[in-house]
Amino acid sequence: MMHRYLPNTTEDMRQMLEVIGIDSTEKLFGSIPDGVKLERDLELPHSKSEIEVRREIGEMAGKNLSADDLVCFRGAGSYDRYIPSAVKHIVGRSEFYTAYTPYQPEISQGTLQSVFEYQSMICSLTGMDVSNVSMYDGATSSAEAAILASVHARRPKVLVSMTVNPMVREVLSSYLKFRNVDLEFVGEKNGETDAEELKMKLDGSVAGLIVQYPNYYGIIEDIRGIEEAVHGNKSLLIVNTDPVSLGILTSPGELKADIVVGEAQGLGQNMNFGGPVLGFMTASEKVMRKLPGRIVGETTDIDGKRAFVLTLQAREQHIRREKATSNICSDQTLNSITAAVYMAAMGREGIREVALQSFKKAHYACRKLVDTGKFRLLHEKPFFCEFALVCDMSAAELNRRLLENGILGGLDISGAGNSDGNVMLVAVTETRTKAEIDRFVEIMGVE
């Protein structure tokens, strides 16, 4: 019956039926053959009051444990970073929180300016010329970059390093399968992209290479060596990066990347049990006109005053379908504005400090763990704030022990493409204290 799932009273239903000239809901559906009717009530629970619903949902939610409940040493793409309180207060304003597509620039100047500021800052951070606004997450931004590279170079194949996050690789496989883009993987060697295998696979069919910097193991890849080989083949270099790391690392733009993508969750976004998050996408000017999503530009109005407009939109809503790079019809504008507020609040020095603290604390934790004699680095390579440890005992058992002590341990990547036994991927951010790290090491080192 309708009253089981619609908030209509018996009197509401009577009046509606009276208006259309029938006296029962059965007659309302009289044209439907009896053979396809359920002929019984739906098995739905009895209705509850608002108080009861809130209590039940609260009990269900209480079974979750978040980074607010646990001391978090897990990363692999989503990180427990500090978010200044100003961020949520600003983006919670109705002008931002309820704003939608700014198709009418004359009444959308606030939204357009905030997006323009985001694009300007993310370009400054990555060292690139132009940014869109934006993608669902880092994985889909990588997929869109692969499609763009194939369209721009007019070549059918994209290479992807095996040191790229495996979840990103899965999304790439799904996206490209139906876009007539061939995906081929380049193996790893000692935790980095195998340069020799890359050179062997570069040929006239390769549109571009996707490499992660820092990579899945936290290692800072040698992009310069890769760049020479890729551009020597007239292919595009696509770098998937953690924007926070760029507070201290050389920007991909300086390393001659053509497209820079990644997950910007670390720029003021809560972990949110996986989403919503923010995929960013920046590029050099030469591929600007094929960039999916929206690009906001600065101009002057009829009175000569500073104004903002949607400048380029390579979407099928705005140009001919066959010329559209992507058919993405929504974006993450609120998340982009959140990132802009975070970057503005932190400034260059603040982001550098976040990156530097993460770097130093991760290296301190790594050194202390190795000193116990129970762990060794999977790869002896320079890393940012994440590192892979080979463990004497089961990583799953270590994580169980840590959880009992209120700590979310590193990601168990045992058997994930390696034969080094028990491996844990540990992340340390600026939010971790020395006492928390020491406690983590103490529990990990127990016999």
XYZ file of C-alpha atoms in Angstrom:
447
model
C 0.000 0.000 0.000
C 1.155 3.534 -0.702
C 1.090 4.554 2.950
C 3.964 2.126 3.677
C 6.508 4.293 1.899
C 4.896 7.664 1.122
C 3.958 10.173 3.825
C 0.289 10.268 2.806
C -2.413 9.913 5.403
C -5.551 7.903 4.719
C -7.431 11.182 4.264
C -4.794 12.463 1.784
C -5.239 9.309 -0.282
C -9.049 9.491 -0.155
C -9.035 13.080 -1.441
C -6.592 12.314 -4.284
C -8.585 9.281 -5.389
C -11.798 11.317 -5.255
C -10.316 13.939 -7.582
C -9.557 11.324 -10.272
C -12.925 9.596 -9.765
C -12.046 6.240 -8.175
C -12.440 4.896 -4.667
C -9.393 2.647 -4.126
C -5.694 2.357 -4.968
C -6.387 -1.086 -6.473
C -8.469 0.586 -9.185
C -5.649 3.073 -9.740
C -3.505 0.153 -10.954
C -6.346 -1.721 -12.622
C -4.732 -1.599 -16.061
C -1.820 -3.736 -14.861
C -2.370 -7.473 -15.586
C -2.885 -9.617 -12.482
C -0.094 -11.957 -13.576
C 2.588 -9.347 -13.012
C 1.236 -8.026 -9.704
C 2.920 -9.046 -6.443
C -0.449 -9.844 -4.813
C 0.887 -9.226 -1.308
C 2.195 -6.384 0.806
C 5.848 -5.470 0.509
C 7.982 -6.859 3.324
C 8.825 -3.494 4.820
C 9.357 -2.798 8.523
C 6.747 -0.831 10.408
C 7.202 2.920 10.352
C 9.143 4.592 13.151
C 9.120 8.022 14.705
C 11.930 10.462 13.961
C 13.416 9.815 17.399
C 13.455 6.064 16.779
C 14.981 6.450 13.311
C 17.737 8.734 14.606
C 18.500 6.282 17.411
C 18.660 3.289 15.060
C 20.803 5.059 12.453
C 23.063 6.332 15.243
C 23.583 2.798 16.519
C 24.453 1.606 13.022
C 26.862 4.502 12.442
C 28.448 3.880 15.823
C 29.781 0.566 14.549
C 32.125 2.496 12.256
C 35.540 3.570 13.505
C 36.992 6.651 11.820
C 40.287 8.501 11.997
C 38.680 10.579 14.763
C 38.346 7.423 16.856
C 41.666 5.793 15.986
C 45.269 6.924 15.585
C 45.666 6.517 11.833
C 48.761 5.201 10.052
C 46.955 4.208 6.862
C 47.143 6.019 3.526
C 47.359 4.529 0.014
C 45.541 7.532 -1.459
C 43.448 8.843 1.448
C 45.207 10.555 4.355
C 44.402 11.771 7.849
C 45.460 15.396 7.480
C 44.652 18.433 9.580
C 41.888 20.686 8.263
C 41.828 24.253 9.644
C 38.447 25.030 11.222
C 38.051 28.039 8.909
C 37.656 25.695 5.934
C 34.343 24.104 6.918
C 32.904 27.421 8.123
C 33.607 29.141 4.812
C 32.508 26.345 2.478
C 29.410 25.802 4.616
C 28.080 29.199 3.557
C 24.954 28.871 1.427
C 26.552 30.758 -1.490
C 29.011 27.893 -1.928
C 27.113 24.997 -0.431
C 24.041 25.307 -2.645
C 25.623 26.753 -5.789
C 25.275 24.771 -9.004
C 26.566 25.210 -12.539
C 27.412 28.892 -13.107
C 25.853 29.119 -16.583
C 24.843 32.755 -16.028
C 28.078 34.579 -15.198
C 26.309 37.844 -14.405
C 24.772 36.247 -11.295
C 27.526 33.694 -10.563
C 30.563 35.897 -10.030
C 31.227 34.588 -6.518
C 31.262 30.935 -7.558
C 33.257 31.685 -10.693
C 35.871 33.670 -8.772
C 36.259 30.958 -6.150
C 36.788 28.388 -8.906
C 39.246 30.708 -10.654
C 41.223 31.014 -7.426
C 41.250 27.217 -7.035
C 42.499 26.763 -10.588
C 45.192 29.403 -10.096
C 46.474 27.835 -6.886
C 46.457 24.217 -8.077
C 48.330 25.323 -11.217
C 50.884 27.092 -9.042
C 51.295 23.980 -6.902
C 51.704 21.583 -9.838
C 53.651 23.986 -12.048
C 51.170 23.687 -14.909
C 49.433 26.223 -17.172
C 45.751 25.423 -16.800
C 43.358 23.463 -14.574
C 39.808 22.241 -14.968
C 37.167 22.063 -12.262
C 37.255 19.124 -11.707
C 36.997 15.296 -11.398
C 35.299 12.853 -9.067
C 38.554 11.496 -7.649
C 42.182 10.819 -8.474
C 41.409 7.575 -10.275
C 38.888 9.053 -12.713
C 41.143 12.059 -13.337
C 43.846 9.586 -14.421
C 41.387 7.863 -16.746
C 40.317 11.168 -18.278
C 43.985 12.093 -18.773
C 44.578 8.827 -20.630
C 41.620 9.520 -22.924
C 42.823 13.079 -23.520
C 46.306 11.829 -24.413
C 44.910 9.361 -26.940
C 42.697 12.026 -28.530
C 45.473 14.628 -28.601
C 48.216 12.356 -29.955
C 45.811 10.407 -32.198
C 47.367 7.210 -30.962
C 45.495 4.202 -29.532
C 47.683 3.076 -26.623
C 48.472 4.396 -23.141
C 51.194 2.908 -20.933
C 50.749 2.755 -17.153
C 53.468 2.029 -14.636
C 52.845 -0.859 -12.257
C 53.954 1.459 -9.446
C 50.671 3.377 -9.882
C 48.104 2.681 -7.138
C 46.377 -0.624 -8.074
C 42.944 0.913 -7.435
C 43.747 3.599 -10.013
C 44.884 0.908 -12.437
C 41.557 -0.900 -12.021
C 39.599 2.267 -12.809
C 41.802 2.884 -15.844
C 41.047 -0.613 -17.115
C 37.297 -0.064 -16.716
C 37.232 3.383 -18.348
C 39.502 2.707 -21.275
C 37.920 -0.618 -22.209
C 34.935 1.180 -23.721
C 36.798 4.195 -25.132
C 38.876 2.272 -27.676
C 42.088 3.065 -25.805
C 44.515 0.172 -25.377
C 46.044 -0.101 -21.907
C 49.452 -1.685 -21.398
C 51.384 -1.919 -18.147
C 55.068 -1.227 -17.608
C 56.670 -3.375 -14.912
C 58.454 -2.193 -11.794
C 62.045 -2.707 -10.769
C 63.143 -2.159 -7.166
C 59.965 -0.214 -6.430
C 60.237 2.150 -9.416
C 59.098 2.148 -13.032
C 61.324 -0.173 -15.029
C 63.052 2.318 -17.352
C 64.409 -0.349 -19.693
C 61.019 -2.025 -20.136
C 59.473 1.409 -20.729
C 61.928 2.147 -23.540
C 61.149 -1.216 -25.150
C 57.397 -0.536 -25.097
C 57.537 3.024 -26.427
C 56.604 3.039 -30.093
C 54.484 4.951 -32.589
C 51.237 3.656 -31.098
C 51.836 5.054 -27.587
C 49.947 8.259 -26.788
C 51.328 8.667 -23.291
C 52.608 7.205 -20.046
C 50.991 7.468 -16.611
C 53.433 7.416 -13.709
C 52.822 8.154 -10.009
C 54.997 10.615 -8.057
C 55.441 9.696 -5.206
C 54.368 6.232 -6.268
C 52.188 3.616 -4.563
C 55.065 2.550 -2.311
C 55.691 6.181 -1.346
C 58.899 6.231 -3.413
C 59.866 9.420 -5.222
C 60.271 8.271 -8.842
C 63.004 9.610 -11.141
C 60.693 11.547 -13.457
C 63.517 13.242 -15.355
C 64.809 9.982 -16.787
C 61.301 8.877 -17.696
C 60.455 12.228 -19.292
C 63.294 12.072 -21.795
C 62.225 8.657 -23.061
C 58.522 9.570 -23.268
C 58.987 12.875 -25.057
C 61.612 11.318 -27.308
C 58.775 9.113 -28.557
C 56.509 12.180 -29.054
C 54.198 10.821 -26.340
C 52.623 12.722 -23.432
C 53.893 12.422 -19.863
C 51.014 12.098 -17.379
C 51.980 12.405 -13.720
C 49.612 11.283 -10.966
C 50.734 13.075 -7.807
C 49.861 13.847 -4.204
C 49.532 17.655 -4.211
C 50.646 17.922 -0.570
C 53.998 16.359 -1.470
C 54.606 19.238 -3.876
C 55.161 21.473 -0.855
C 58.729 20.121 -0.844
C 59.160 18.114 -4.064
C 60.009 19.520 -7.497
C 56.730 20.226 -9.280
C 55.719 17.999 -12.226
C 55.616 21.126 -14.369
C 59.312 21.694 -13.735
C 59.860 18.053 -14.649
C 58.182 18.734 -18.030
C 54.938 16.828 -17.442
C 52.187 17.430 -20.002
C 49.238 16.500 -17.760
C 49.189 16.345 -13.967
C 46.372 14.577 -12.144
C 45.739 13.127 -8.733
C 43.683 12.917 -5.588
C 43.319 16.241 -3.746
C 41.643 14.755 -0.659
C 44.627 15.984 1.364
C 43.748 19.595 0.514
C 41.099 20.190 3.158
C 38.810 17.231 2.417
C 37.710 14.817 5.134
C 38.450 11.141 4.512
C 34.667 10.501 4.575
C 35.077 6.705 4.509
C 36.201 7.092 0.891
C 34.229 10.018 -0.500
C 33.214 12.417 -1.774
C 36.737 13.486 -2.576
C 38.364 15.577 -5.306
C 40.190 14.626 -8.469
C 42.279 17.451 -9.926
C 43.553 17.791 -13.463
C 46.070 20.342 -14.696
C 47.819 20.503 -18.050
C 50.156 22.404 -20.314
C 48.733 24.958 -22.703
C 49.221 22.694 -25.728
C 46.436 20.310 -24.616
C 44.242 22.976 -23.014
C 41.455 22.854 -25.592
C 40.880 19.153 -25.043
C 40.778 19.350 -21.250
C 37.474 17.866 -19.947
C 35.311 19.774 -17.506
C 35.173 23.529 -17.129
C 37.839 26.231 -17.189
C 37.078 29.612 -15.650
C 38.784 32.664 -17.101
C 39.276 36.268 -16.016
C 38.100 39.173 -18.166
C 36.565 42.651 -17.823
C 32.909 43.596 -18.001
C 31.292 46.404 -19.995
C 32.406 48.882 -17.321
C 35.996 47.677 -17.390
C 35.733 45.923 -14.041
C 37.318 42.546 -13.277
C 34.920 39.694 -14.086
C 34.917 35.914 -14.463
C 33.411 33.645 -17.105
C 33.374 30.009 -18.195
C 36.061 30.143 -20.865
C 36.467 26.600 -22.198
C 34.108 23.657 -21.842
C 35.142 20.557 -23.800
C 31.948 18.715 -22.849
C 29.269 17.270 -25.054
C 26.719 19.588 -23.410
C 28.461 22.530 -25.037
C 30.148 21.294 -28.220
C 29.467 18.630 -30.840
C 29.471 15.149 -29.309
C 32.161 13.811 -31.642
C 34.515 16.643 -30.608
C 33.950 16.275 -26.863
C 36.831 14.835 -24.864
C 34.536 13.645 -22.108
C 30.857 13.325 -21.353
C 31.259 14.059 -17.648
C 28.181 16.095 -16.817
C 28.860 16.959 -13.204
C 31.859 18.056 -11.220
C 33.162 18.547 -7.731
C 32.901 22.334 -7.506
C 32.228 22.432 -3.755
C 35.206 20.152 -3.173
C 37.335 22.362 -5.427
C 36.325 25.434 -3.452
C 37.162 23.533 -0.256
C 40.635 22.887 -1.638
C 40.950 26.567 -2.581
C 40.014 27.697 0.930
C 42.495 25.206 2.405
C 45.311 26.374 0.123
C 44.518 30.018 0.811
C 44.427 29.406 4.571
C 47.690 27.465 4.587
C 49.586 29.491 2.008
C 52.868 28.415 0.434
C 54.690 28.195 3.746
C 51.857 26.303 5.420
C 51.689 23.631 2.719
C 55.471 23.349 2.781
C 55.326 22.864 6.555
C 52.654 20.154 6.223
C 54.793 18.332 3.658
C 57.977 18.757 5.674
C 56.417 17.498 8.912
C 54.923 14.506 7.104
C 58.317 13.727 5.553
C 60.268 13.999 8.811
C 57.752 12.079 10.931
C 57.515 9.271 8.361
C 61.290 8.910 8.294
C 61.438 8.943 12.092
C 58.794 6.196 12.284
C 60.541 4.143 9.612
C 63.912 4.391 11.341
C 62.437 3.398 14.722
C 60.618 0.403 13.222
C 63.673 -0.858 11.346
C 65.753 -0.462 14.510
C 63.556 -3.034 16.255
C 65.083 -5.666 13.982
C 61.640 -7.001 13.069
C 61.122 -4.942 9.912
C 62.980 -3.857 6.814
C 62.113 -1.547 3.970
C 60.688 -3.332 0.959
C 62.704 -0.974 -1.245
C 65.677 1.116 -0.103
C 64.606 4.208 -2.024
C 63.840 7.858 -1.144
C 60.233 8.210 0.025
C 57.889 11.031 1.008
C 55.468 10.156 3.854
C 54.660 6.542 3.061
C 56.820 3.435 3.086
C 56.416 -0.311 2.595
C 57.765 -2.567 5.352
C 58.496 -6.267 5.175
C 57.344 -7.751 8.498
C 58.533 -10.813 10.417
C 54.943 -11.734 11.225
C 51.568 -11.472 9.504
C 50.628 -7.883 8.630
C 47.004 -8.837 9.278
C 47.893 -10.015 12.776
C 49.853 -6.815 13.430
C 46.859 -4.748 12.355
C 44.582 -6.753 14.652
C 46.907 -6.061 17.562
C 47.114 -2.367 16.702
C 43.329 -2.059 16.429
C 42.948 -3.512 19.908
C 45.114 -0.621 21.075
C 43.168 2.093 19.246
C 45.492 2.336 16.247
C 44.628 1.901 12.566
C 47.727 0.264 11.147
C 49.151 0.411 7.657
C 47.566 -1.214 4.624
C 48.303 -4.924 4.280
C 49.731 -5.319 0.756
C 51.123 -8.808 1.263
C 51.088 -10.697 -2.009
C 50.097 -7.583 -3.982
C 52.416 -8.169 -6.895
C 55.428 -8.957 -4.700
C 56.964 -12.107 -3.263
C 58.413 -10.578 -0.132
C 56.016 -12.207 2.327
C 54.220 -9.949 4.796
C 54.240 -6.322 3.668
C 52.587 -3.312 5.304
C 52.249 0.101 3.655
C 52.556 2.707 6.444
C 51.619 6.393 6.105
C 52.589 9.121 8.569
C 51.093 12.606 8.248
C 51.619 15.915 10.014
C 48.824 15.060 12.485
C 50.799 12.279 14.174
C 52.684 13.144 17.367
C 55.986 11.693 18.532
C 54.160 9.934 21.374
C 51.715 8.329 18.916
C 54.542 7.184 16.652
C 56.513 5.769 19.588
C 53.416 3.909 20.809
C 52.862 2.543 17.276
C 56.467 1.300 17.154
C 56.186 -0.210 20.625
C 53.085 -2.257 19.763
C 54.464 -3.290 16.366
C 57.702 -4.477 17.983
C 56.096 -6.718 20.632
C 57.024 -10.411 20.323
